[in-house]
Amino acid sequence: MFGREAGAHSVLTSRLVRGKNRGLGEKIELSFDVSPQFDKTLNELAQKIGGDKPDLFRKAIALIQVAIEAEEQGKSLCIAGKDERIETKIVGLSQKGRNS
């Protein structure tokens, strides 16, 4: 769904920003290019979580961090159905998870 199109490349830039973050000290501003479809998906997901794109990225990173920490401890992140039976196991997010 979010794979790169043929011949596409990704560019991510970051820069230190001072004085724009409501007294929280320094922050890093990230900028990267996405397709219109991916931007639409980001907007839809942000709306579903009741936030904006920065909220979405913070939650996504937190979720990935939990999954990676679980994999590093030999555990798994899973999606369970209403009956609490595992329906989907999330694997391969960490280097260790891709190699096992």
Coordinates of N, CA, C and O in Angstrom, one line a residue:
M1 N 0.8 -1.2 0.0 CA 0.0 0.0 0.0 C 0.9 1.3 0.0 O 0.5 2.2 -0.7
F2 N 2.0 1.2 0.8 CA 2.8 2.4 0.9 C 4.2 2.2 0.3 O 5.1 2.9 0.6
G3 N 4.3 1.2 -0.6 CA 5.6 0.9 -1.2 C 6.0 2.1 -2.2 O 5.1 2.9 -2.6
R4 N 7.2 2.1 -2.5 CA 7.7 3.2 -3.4 C 7.3 2.8 -4.8 O 7.3 1.7 -5.2
E5 N 7.0 3.9 -5.6 CA 6.7 3.7 -7.0 C 8.0 3.5 -7.7 O 9.1 3.9 -7.3
A6 N 8.0 2.8 -8.9 CA 9.2 2.6 -9.6 C 9.9 3.9 -9.9 O 9.3 4.8 -10.3
G7 N 11.2 3.9 -9.6 CA 12.0 5.0 -9.9 C 11.9 6.1 -8.9 O 12.6 7.1 -9.0
A8 N 11.0 6.0 -7.9 CA 10.9 7.0 -6.9 C 12.0 7.0 -5.8 O 12.5 5.9 -5.6
H9 N 12.3 8.1 -5.3 CA 13.2 8.2 -4.2 C 12.6 9.0 -3.1 O 11.7 9.8 -3.3
S10 N 13.1 8.8 -1.9 CA 12.6 9.5 -0.8 C 13.7 10.5 -0.3 O 14.9 10.2 -0.3
V11 N 13.2 11.7 0.2 CA 14.1 12.7 0.7 C 13.5 13.1 2.0 O 12.3 13.5 2.1
L12 N 14.3 13.1 3.0 CA 14.0 13.5 4.4 C 15.0 14.5 4.8 O 16.2 14.3 4.8
T13 N 14.5 15.7 5.2 CA 15.4 16.7 5.7 C 15.0 17.1 7.1 O 13.9 16.9 7.5
S14 N 16.0 17.5 7.9 CA 15.7 17.9 9.3 C 16.5 19.2 9.5 O 17.6 19.4 9.0
R15 N 16.0 20.0 10.4 CA 16.7 21.2 10.8 C 16.3 21.6 12.2 O 15.2 21.3 12.7
L16 N 17.2 22.2 12.9 CA 17.0 22.6 14.3 C 16.2 23.9 14.3 O 16.5 24.8 13.5
V17 N 15.2 24.0 15.1 CA 14.3 25.2 15.1 C 14.3 25.7 16.5 O 14.0 24.9 17.5
R18 N 14.5 27.0 16.7 CA 14.5 27.5 18.1 C 13.4 28.6 18.2 O 13.1 29.3 17.2
G19 N 12.8 28.7 19.3 CA 11.8 29.7 19.6 C 10.4 29.6 19.0 O 9.6 30.5 19.1
K20 N 10.1 28.4 18.4 CA 8.8 28.2 17.8 C 8.0 27.1 18.5 O 6.9 26.8 18.0
N21 N 8.5 26.6 19.6 CA 7.8 25.4 20.1 C 7.2 25.7 21.5 O 7.3 24.8 22.4
R22 N 6.7 26.8 21.8 CA 6.0 27.1 23.0 C 6.7 26.8 24.3 O 6.3 26.1 25.2
G23 N 8.0 27.2 24.3 CA 8.8 27.1 25.5 C 9.3 25.7 25.9 O 9.7 25.4 27.0
L24 N 9.3 24.8 25.0 CA 9.7 23.4 25.2 C 11.2 23.2 24.9 O 11.7 22.1 24.8
G25 N 12.0 24.3 24.6 CA 13.4 24.1 24.3 C 13.5 23.9 22.8 O 12.6 24.3 22.0
E26 N 14.6 23.4 22.4 CA 14.9 23.2 20.9 C 14.0 22.1 20.4 O 13.6 21.2 21.1
K27 N 13.8 22.1 19.1 CA 13.1 21.0 18.4 C 13.7 20.9 17.1 O 14.3 21.8 16.5
I28 N 13.4 19.7 16.5 CA 13.9 19.4 15.1 C 12.7 19.4 14.2 O 11.7 18.7 14.5
E29 N 12.7 20.1 13.1 CA 11.7 20.1 12.2 C 12.0 19.1 11.1 O 13.1 19.2 10.5
L30 N 11.1 18.2 10.8 CA 11.3 17.2 9.7 C 10.5 17.6 8.5 O 9.3 18.1 8.7
S31 N 11.0 17.3 7.4 CA 10.3 17.6 6.1 C 10.6 16.5 5.1 O 11.7 16.1 5.0
F32 N 9.5 15.9 4.5 CA 9.7 14.9 3.5 C 8.6 14.9 2.5 O 7.5 15.4 2.8
D33 N 8.9 14.4 1.3 CA 7.9 14.4 0.3 C 7.1 13.1 0.3 O 7.7 12.0 0.5
V34 N 5.8 13.2 0.0 CA 4.9 12.0 -0.1 C 4.0 12.2 -1.3 O 3.8 13.3 -1.7
S35 N 3.5 11.1 -1.7 CA 2.5 11.2 -2.8 C 1.2 11.8 -2.3 O 0.9 11.8 -1.1
P36 N 0.4 12.4 -3.2 CA -0.9 12.8 -2.8 C -1.8 11.8 -2.2 O -2.5 12.0 -1.2
Q37 N -1.7 10.5 -2.6 CA -2.5 9.4 -2.0 C -2.0 9.2 -0.6 O -2.8 9.0 0.3
F38 N -0.7 9.2 -0.4 CA -0.2 9.0 1.0 C -0.6 10.1 1.9 O -0.9 9.9 3.0
D39 N -0.5 11.3 1.4 CA -1.0 12.5 2.2 C -2.4 12.3 2.6 O -2.8 12.6 3.7
K40 N -3.3 11.9 1.6 CA -4.7 11.6 1.9 C -4.8 10.6 3.0 O -5.6 10.8 3.9
T41 N -4.0 9.5 2.9 CA -4.1 8.5 4.0 C -3.7 9.1 5.3 O -4.3 8.8 6.3
L42 N -2.6 9.9 5.4 CA -2.2 10.5 6.6 C -3.3 11.3 7.2 O -3.6 11.3 8.4
N43 N -4.0 12.1 6.4 CA -5.1 13.0 6.8 C -6.2 12.2 7.4 O -6.8 12.5 8.4
E44 N -6.6 11.1 6.7 CA -7.7 10.2 7.1 C -7.3 9.6 8.5 O -8.2 9.5 9.4
L45 N -6.1 9.1 8.6 CA -5.7 8.4 9.9 C -5.7 9.4 11.0 O -6.1 9.1 12.1
A46 N -5.1 10.6 10.7 CA -5.1 11.7 11.8 C -6.5 12.0 12.2 O -6.8 12.1 13.4
Q47 N -7.5 12.1 11.3 CA -8.8 12.3 11.7 C -9.4 11.2 12.5 O -10.1 11.4 13.5
K48 N -9.1 10.0 12.2 CA -9.6 8.8 13.0 C -9.0 8.8 14.4 O -9.7 8.3 15.3
I49 N -7.8 9.3 14.6 CA -7.3 9.3 16.0 C -7.7 10.6 16.7 O -7.3 10.8 17.9
G50 N -8.4 11.5 16.0 CA -8.8 12.8 16.6 C -7.7 13.7 16.8 O -7.7 14.5 17.8
G51 N -6.7 13.7 15.9 CA -5.5 14.6 16.0 C -5.1 15.1 14.7 O -5.9 15.1 13.7
D52 N -3.9 15.5 14.6 CA -3.3 16.0 13.4 C -2.1 15.1 13.0 O -1.8 14.1 13.6
K53 N -1.4 15.5 11.9 CA -0.3 14.6 11.4 C 0.8 14.5 12.5 O 1.3 13.3 12.7
P54 N 1.2 15.5 13.2 CA 2.2 15.3 14.2 C 1.7 14.3 15.3 O 2.5 13.5 15.7
D55 N 0.5 14.4 15.7 CA -0.1 13.4 16.7 C 0.0 12.0 16.1 O 0.4 11.1 16.8
L56 N -0.4 11.9 14.8 CA -0.3 10.6 14.1 C 1.1 10.0 14.2 O 1.3 8.8 14.5
F57 N 2.1 10.8 13.8 CA 3.5 10.3 13.8 C 3.9 10.0 15.2 O 4.6 9.0 15.4
R58 N 3.6 10.8 16.2 CA 4.0 10.4 17.6 C 3.4 9.1 18.0 O 4.1 8.2 18.6
K59 N 2.1 8.9 17.7 CA 1.5 7.6 18.1 C 2.1 6.4 17.3 O 2.3 5.3 17.8
A60 N 2.3 6.7 16.0 CA 2.9 5.6 15.2 C 4.3 5.2 15.7 O 4.6 4.0 15.8
I61 N 5.1 6.2 16.0 CA 6.5 5.9 16.5 C 6.4 5.2 17.8 O 7.1 4.2 18.1
A62 N 5.5 5.6 18.7 CA 5.3 4.9 20.0 C 4.9 3.4 19.8 O 5.4 2.6 20.5
L63 N 4.0 3.2 18.9 CA 3.6 1.8 18.6 C 4.7 1.0 18.0 O 4.9 -0.2 18.4
I64 N 5.5 1.5 17.1 CA 6.6 0.8 16.5 C 7.7 0.5 17.6 O 8.2 -0.5 17.7
Q65 N 7.9 1.5 18.5 CA 8.8 1.3 19.6 C 8.4 0.2 20.5 O 9.2 -0.6 20.9
V66 N 7.1 0.1 20.8 CA 6.6 -1.0 21.7 C 6.8 -2.3 21.0 O 7.3 -3.3 21.6
A67 N 6.6 -2.4 19.7 CA 6.7 -3.6 18.9 C 8.2 -4.0 18.8 O 8.5 -5.2 19.0
I68 N 9.1 -3.1 18.6 CA 10.5 -3.4 18.5 C 11.0 -3.9 19.9 O 11.8 -4.9 19.9
E69 N 10.6 -3.2 20.9 CA 11.1 -3.7 22.3 C 10.6 -5.1 22.6 O 11.3 -5.9 23.2
A70 N 9.3 -5.4 22.2 CA 8.8 -6.7 22.4 C 9.6 -7.7 21.6 O 10.0 -8.8 22.1
E71 N 9.9 -7.4 20.3 CA 10.7 -8.4 19.5 C 12.1 -8.6 20.1 O 12.6 -9.7 20.1
E72 N 12.7 -7.5 20.6 CA 14.0 -7.6 21.2 C 14.0 -8.5 22.5 O 15.0 -9.1 22.9
Q73 N 12.9 -8.6 23.1 CA 12.7 -9.4 24.3 C 12.1 -10.8 24.0 O 11.8 -11.6 24.9
G74 N 12.0 -11.1 22.7 CA 11.5 -12.4 22.3 C 10.0 -12.5 22.4 O 9.4 -13.6 22.4
K75 N 9.3 -11.4 22.5 CA 7.9 -11.3 22.6 C 7.3 -10.9 21.2 O 8.1 -10.6 20.3
S76 N 6.0 -10.8 21.1 CA 5.3 -10.5 19.9 C 4.2 -9.4 20.1 O 3.6 -9.4 21.2
L77 N 4.0 -8.6 19.1 CA 2.8 -7.7 19.1 C 1.8 -8.4 18.2 O 2.1 -8.8 17.1
C78 N 0.6 -8.6 18.8 CA -0.5 -9.3 18.1 C -1.8 -8.6 18.2 O -2.0 -7.7 19.0
I79 N -2.6 -8.9 17.2 CA -4.0 -8.4 17.2 C -4.9 -9.5 17.5 O -4.9 -10.6 16.8
A80 N -5.7 -9.4 18.6 CA -6.6 -10.4 19.0 C -8.0 -10.1 18.6 O -8.4 -8.9 18.6
G81 N -8.8 -11.1 18.3 CA -10.2 -10.9 18.0 C -11.0 -10.7 19.3 O -10.5 -10.7 20.4
K82 N -12.3 -10.6 19.2 CA -13.2 -10.4 20.3 C -13.1 -11.5 21.3 O -13.3 -11.4 22.5
D83 N -12.8 -12.7 20.8 CA -12.7 -13.9 21.7 C -11.3 -14.0 22.3 O -11.0 -15.0 22.9
E84 N -10.5 -13.0 22.0 CA -9.1 -12.9 22.5 C -8.1 -13.9 21.9 O -7.0 -14.1 22.3
R85 N -8.6 -14.6 20.8 CA -7.7 -15.4 20.0 C -6.9 -14.6 19.1 O -7.4 -13.6 18.5
I86 N -5.6 -14.9 18.9 CA -4.7 -14.1 18.1 C -5.1 -14.3 16.6 O -5.2 -15.4 16.1
E87 N -5.3 -13.2 16.0 CA -5.7 -13.2 14.5 C -4.5 -12.8 13.7 O -4.4 -13.3 12.6
T88 N -3.7 -11.9 14.1 CA -2.6 -11.4 13.4 C -1.4 -11.1 14.3 O -1.5 -10.6 15.4
K89 N -0.2 -11.6 13.8 CA 1.0 -11.3 14.6 C 1.8 -10.3 13.8 O 2.1 -10.5 12.6
I90 N 2.3 -9.2 14.4 CA 3.1 -8.2 13.7 C 4.5 -8.6 13.9 O 5.0 -8.7 15.0
V91 N 5.2 -8.8 12.8 CA 6.6 -9.2 12.9 C 7.5 -8.4 11.9 O 6.9 -7.7 11.0
G92 N 8.8 -8.4 12.1 CA 9.7 -7.8 11.2 C 9.9 -6.4 11.3 O 10.4 -5.8 10.3
L93 N 9.5 -5.7 12.4 CA 9.8 -4.3 12.5 C 11.2 -4.0 12.9 O 11.7 -2.9 12.5
S94 N 11.8 -4.8 13.7 CA 13.2 -4.6 14.1 C 14.1 -5.4 13.2 O 13.7 -6.3 12.6
Q95 N 15.4 -5.0 13.3 CA 16.4 -5.8 12.6 C 16.4 -7.3 13.0 O 16.4 -8.2 12.3
K96 N 16.3 -7.5 14.4 CA 16.2 -8.8 14.9 C 15.0 -9.5 14.4 O 15.1 -10.7 14.0
G97 N 13.8 -8.9 14.3 CA 12.6 -9.5 13.9 C 12.7 -9.9 12.4 O 12.1 -10.9 12.0
R98 N 13.4 -9.1 11.6 CA 13.5 -9.5 10.2 C 14.5 -10.7 10.0 O 14.3 -11.4 9.0
N99 N 15.4 -10.9 10.9 CA 16.4 -11.9 10.8 C 15.9 -13.2 11.4 O 16.6 -14.2 11.3
S100 N 14.8 -13.2 12.1 CA 14.4 -14.5 12.8 C 13.4 -15.2 12.0 O 12.9 -14.9 11.0

